[in-house]
Amino acid sequence: MEEYVFQIMALAVLAIFYGAYLVKMAAQAMRGIRTNQVANRRGETHAVEMVMSIATVAVIIVQLASIALDWNWNAESFRIAGFVIGLVGCVFFIAAELGLGDSWRAGVPKEDDTQFVEDGIYGWSRNPAFLGFDLQYIGVCLMFLNALTIAFSIFAIVMLHLQILHEENYLSQRFGRAYLDYQGRVMRYFGRR
């Protein structure tokens, strides 16, 4: 397969993924909802969210640079698998956005009143948006495998996991027993108990 085809495929994954994010943010802004609430709280949550934000922006820059420079060490079959994994990540992310409706936020909200959602994709994953991010990172990394995409993808995935732990703490405080029961039924990333 021609090299530029993989560049187009990777750019398509990124366009779908981040396009969905921006469209959701714009739609919520039109209804007076502030989607991006990263680093609203003080303390450890603030620090984790700040580093997570840096990681998620940095990985985009590295992904785009790797695509532009066609920097890849991987075989074609792995690159095709990466494209499929990236698209699956997009599906999880979009399903997560749609499933939460106007309760969807980036970061732990300080004052917003959100709904507890446990149906749809949230019946199978407590964190489908984060799973979508992880799959997108893994997919693009397989398509443009190099030292920087590996390092920055791992860094972003670790920071997103730390963010999940903070969000789970917030949700257990906010929704109490209902959220704790939900944790007992639905796995953090994917699956039911």
Tab-separated table of C-alpha atoms in Angstrom:
chain	number	residue	atom	x	y	z
A	1	MET	CA	0.000	0.000	0.000
A	2	GLU	CA	1.286	3.492	-0.761
A	3	GLU	CA	2.693	5.358	2.240
A	4	TYR	CA	0.404	8.360	1.785
A	5	VAL	CA	-2.598	6.053	2.232
A	6	PHE	CA	-1.580	5.427	5.839
A	7	GLN	CA	-1.132	9.145	6.356
A	8	ILE	CA	-4.676	9.751	5.092
A	9	MET	CA	-6.045	6.900	7.226
A	10	ALA	CA	-4.360	8.222	10.374
A	11	LEU	CA	-5.528	11.772	9.699
A	12	ALA	CA	-9.061	10.431	9.214
A	13	VAL	CA	-8.960	8.747	12.639
A	14	LEU	CA	-7.737	11.967	14.253
A	15	ALA	CA	-10.298	14.096	12.373
A	16	ILE	CA	-13.200	11.852	13.410
A	17	PHE	CA	-12.040	11.629	17.021
A	18	TYR	CA	-11.217	15.269	17.665
A	19	GLY	CA	-13.993	16.473	15.368
A	20	ALA	CA	-16.491	14.644	17.598
A	21	TYR	CA	-14.925	16.273	20.654
A	22	LEU	CA	-15.094	19.782	19.173
A	23	VAL	CA	-18.638	19.351	17.832
A	24	LYS	CA	-19.844	18.171	21.260
A	25	MET	CA	-18.080	21.065	22.994
A	26	ALA	CA	-19.601	23.590	20.561
A	27	ALA	CA	-23.095	22.092	20.916
A	28	GLN	CA	-22.874	22.260	24.696
A	29	ALA	CA	-21.508	25.817	24.586
A	30	MET	CA	-24.547	26.876	22.565
A	31	ARG	CA	-26.691	25.606	25.457
A	32	GLY	CA	-24.568	27.449	28.038
A	33	ILE	CA	-22.708	24.330	29.224
A	34	ARG	CA	-18.978	24.564	29.835
A	35	THR	CA	-17.604	21.223	28.668
A	36	ASN	CA	-13.948	21.700	29.517
A	37	GLN	CA	-13.679	21.727	33.295
A	38	VAL	CA	-10.134	20.424	33.497
A	39	ALA	CA	-8.197	21.729	36.513
A	40	ASN	CA	-11.230	23.451	38.091
A	41	ARG	CA	-10.521	21.898	41.464
A	42	ARG	CA	-7.499	22.489	43.673
A	43	GLY	CA	-5.090	19.976	45.114
A	44	GLU	CA	-4.075	16.640	43.651
A	45	THR	CA	-6.973	16.556	41.173
A	46	HIS	CA	-5.838	19.910	39.760
A	47	ALA	CA	-2.260	18.660	39.319
A	48	VAL	CA	-3.319	15.394	37.659
A	49	GLU	CA	-5.690	17.215	35.310
A	50	MET	CA	-3.028	19.764	34.343
A	51	VAL	CA	-0.470	17.054	33.520
A	52	MET	CA	-3.175	15.027	31.729
A	53	SER	CA	-4.007	18.084	29.603
A	54	ILE	CA	-0.359	18.557	28.695
A	55	ALA	CA	-0.042	14.854	27.842
A	56	THR	CA	-3.140	14.802	25.636
A	57	VAL	CA	-2.052	17.900	23.706
A	58	ALA	CA	1.549	16.706	23.399
A	59	VAL	CA	0.489	13.327	22.007
A	60	ILE	CA	-1.522	15.077	19.260
A	61	ILE	CA	1.555	17.077	18.268
A	62	VAL	CA	3.696	13.923	18.202
A	63	GLN	CA	1.044	12.030	16.229
A	64	LEU	CA	0.780	14.791	13.635
A	65	ALA	CA	4.565	15.111	13.351
A	66	SER	CA	4.921	11.338	12.905
A	67	ILE	CA	2.228	11.367	10.216
A	68	ALA	CA	3.753	14.366	8.422
A	69	LEU	CA	7.256	12.861	8.522
A	70	ASP	CA	5.924	9.358	7.772
A	71	TRP	CA	7.997	8.103	10.693
A	72	ASN	CA	7.138	4.419	11.059
A	73	TRP	CA	8.909	1.206	12.043
A	74	ASN	CA	5.917	-1.118	11.655
A	75	ALA	CA	4.829	-3.620	9.000
A	76	GLU	CA	1.808	-2.905	6.820
A	77	SER	CA	-0.402	-5.498	8.532
A	78	PHE	CA	0.150	-3.855	11.939
A	79	ARG	CA	-0.580	-0.463	10.421
A	80	ILE	CA	-3.905	-1.725	9.065
A	81	ALA	CA	-4.715	-3.197	12.490
A	82	GLY	CA	-3.837	0.194	13.992
A	83	PHE	CA	-6.312	1.907	11.696
A	84	VAL	CA	-9.083	-0.485	12.770
A	85	ILE	CA	-8.197	-0.038	16.463
A	86	GLY	CA	-8.197	3.742	15.992
A	87	LEU	CA	-11.654	3.625	14.408
A	88	VAL	CA	-12.952	1.447	17.244
A	89	GLY	CA	-11.612	4.105	19.612
A	90	CYS	CA	-13.613	6.717	17.709
A	91	VAL	CA	-16.764	4.604	18.050
A	92	PHE	CA	-16.293	4.225	21.826
A	93	PHE	CA	-15.621	7.937	22.222
A	94	ILE	CA	-18.656	9.038	20.194
A	95	ALA	CA	-20.888	6.496	21.963
A	96	ALA	CA	-19.649	7.881	25.297
A	97	GLU	CA	-20.421	11.475	24.284
A	98	LEU	CA	-23.880	10.548	23.045
A	99	GLY	CA	-24.577	8.352	26.064
A	100	LEU	CA	-23.866	11.110	28.566
A	101	GLY	CA	-25.762	13.782	26.673
A	102	ASP	CA	-25.411	17.138	28.413
A	103	SER	CA	-23.767	15.516	31.451
A	104	TRP	CA	-20.578	14.961	29.439
A	105	ARG	CA	-17.615	16.966	30.764
A	106	ALA	CA	-13.857	16.970	30.393
A	107	GLY	CA	-12.450	17.024	33.916
A	108	VAL	CA	-14.063	16.816	37.324
A	109	PRO	CA	-16.788	19.485	37.527
A	110	LYS	CA	-16.610	21.899	40.424
A	111	GLU	CA	-20.252	22.913	40.622
A	112	ASP	CA	-22.168	21.576	37.600
A	113	ASP	CA	-25.062	19.265	38.298
A	114	THR	CA	-24.730	16.200	36.090
A	115	GLN	CA	-26.790	13.043	35.739
A	116	PHE	CA	-25.577	9.575	36.696
A	117	VAL	CA	-25.660	7.460	33.515
A	118	GLU	CA	-25.317	3.686	33.608
A	119	ASP	CA	-27.076	2.529	30.454
A	120	GLY	CA	-26.070	2.303	26.799
A	121	ILE	CA	-22.294	2.058	26.390
A	122	TYR	CA	-22.009	2.882	30.114
A	123	GLY	CA	-23.632	-0.487	30.830
A	124	TRP	CA	-20.447	-2.079	29.457
A	125	SER	CA	-17.740	0.422	30.395
A	126	ARG	CA	-17.505	2.898	33.241
A	127	ASN	CA	-15.064	4.937	31.153
A	128	PRO	CA	-15.828	4.484	27.448
A	129	ALA	CA	-14.521	7.948	26.495
A	130	PHE	CA	-11.163	7.193	28.099
A	131	LEU	CA	-11.172	3.760	26.476
A	132	GLY	CA	-11.784	5.564	23.175
A	133	PHE	CA	-8.789	7.826	23.816
A	134	ASP	CA	-6.599	4.829	24.663
A	135	LEU	CA	-7.643	2.890	21.562
A	136	GLN	CA	-7.108	5.939	19.352
A	137	TYR	CA	-3.607	6.414	20.804
A	138	ILE	CA	-2.772	2.733	20.354
A	139	GLY	CA	-4.182	2.707	16.828
A	140	VAL	CA	-2.236	5.734	15.622
A	141	CYS	CA	0.854	4.441	17.405
A	142	LEU	CA	0.595	1.169	15.461
A	143	MET	CA	0.145	3.115	12.236
A	144	PHE	CA	3.167	5.351	12.905
A	145	LEU	CA	5.257	3.351	15.331
A	146	ASN	CA	8.342	5.191	16.509
A	147	ALA	CA	10.022	6.092	19.782
A	148	LEU	CA	8.099	9.349	20.254
A	149	THR	CA	4.631	7.960	19.524
A	150	ILE	CA	5.321	5.036	21.860
A	151	ALA	CA	6.560	7.275	24.691
A	152	PHE	CA	3.873	9.951	24.370
A	153	SER	CA	1.051	7.431	23.888
A	154	ILE	CA	2.083	5.548	27.041
A	155	PHE	CA	2.415	8.827	28.959
A	156	ALA	CA	-1.049	9.979	27.859
A	157	ILE	CA	-2.643	6.601	28.660
A	158	VAL	CA	-1.105	6.615	32.159
A	159	MET	CA	-2.289	10.176	32.782
A	160	LEU	CA	-5.806	9.323	31.581
A	161	HIS	CA	-5.845	6.367	33.983
A	162	LEU	CA	-4.900	8.684	36.857
A	163	GLN	CA	-7.715	10.999	35.750
A	164	ILE	CA	-10.136	8.055	35.858
A	165	LEU	CA	-9.160	7.368	39.470
A	166	HIS	CA	-9.923	10.999	40.411
A	167	GLU	CA	-13.219	10.939	38.549
A	168	GLU	CA	-14.244	7.690	40.228
A	169	ASN	CA	-13.537	9.254	43.610
A	170	TYR	CA	-15.668	12.279	42.682
A	171	LEU	CA	-18.500	10.098	41.326
A	172	SER	CA	-18.566	7.867	44.414
A	173	GLN	CA	-18.847	10.992	46.595
A	174	ARG	CA	-21.413	12.639	44.308
A	175	PHE	CA	-23.680	9.627	43.673
A	176	GLY	CA	-22.907	7.437	46.706
A	177	ARG	CA	-24.289	3.919	46.879
A	178	ALA	CA	-25.684	4.024	43.321
A	179	TYR	CA	-22.191	4.581	41.903
A	180	LEU	CA	-20.589	2.000	44.202
A	181	ASP	CA	-23.153	-0.591	43.067
A	182	TYR	CA	-22.427	0.379	39.463
A	183	GLN	CA	-18.691	-0.152	40.076
A	184	GLY	CA	-19.539	-3.638	41.280
A	185	ARG	CA	-21.432	-4.454	38.053
A	186	VAL	CA	-19.456	-2.726	35.301
A	187	MET	CA	-15.702	-2.878	34.824
A	188	ARG	CA	-13.528	0.215	34.604
A	189	TYR	CA	-12.592	-0.184	30.939
A	190	PHE	CA	-14.843	-2.841	29.419
A	191	GLY	CA	-16.990	-5.714	30.577
A	192	ARG	CA	-19.576	-6.717	33.111
A	193	ARG	CA	-19.038	-8.705	36.287
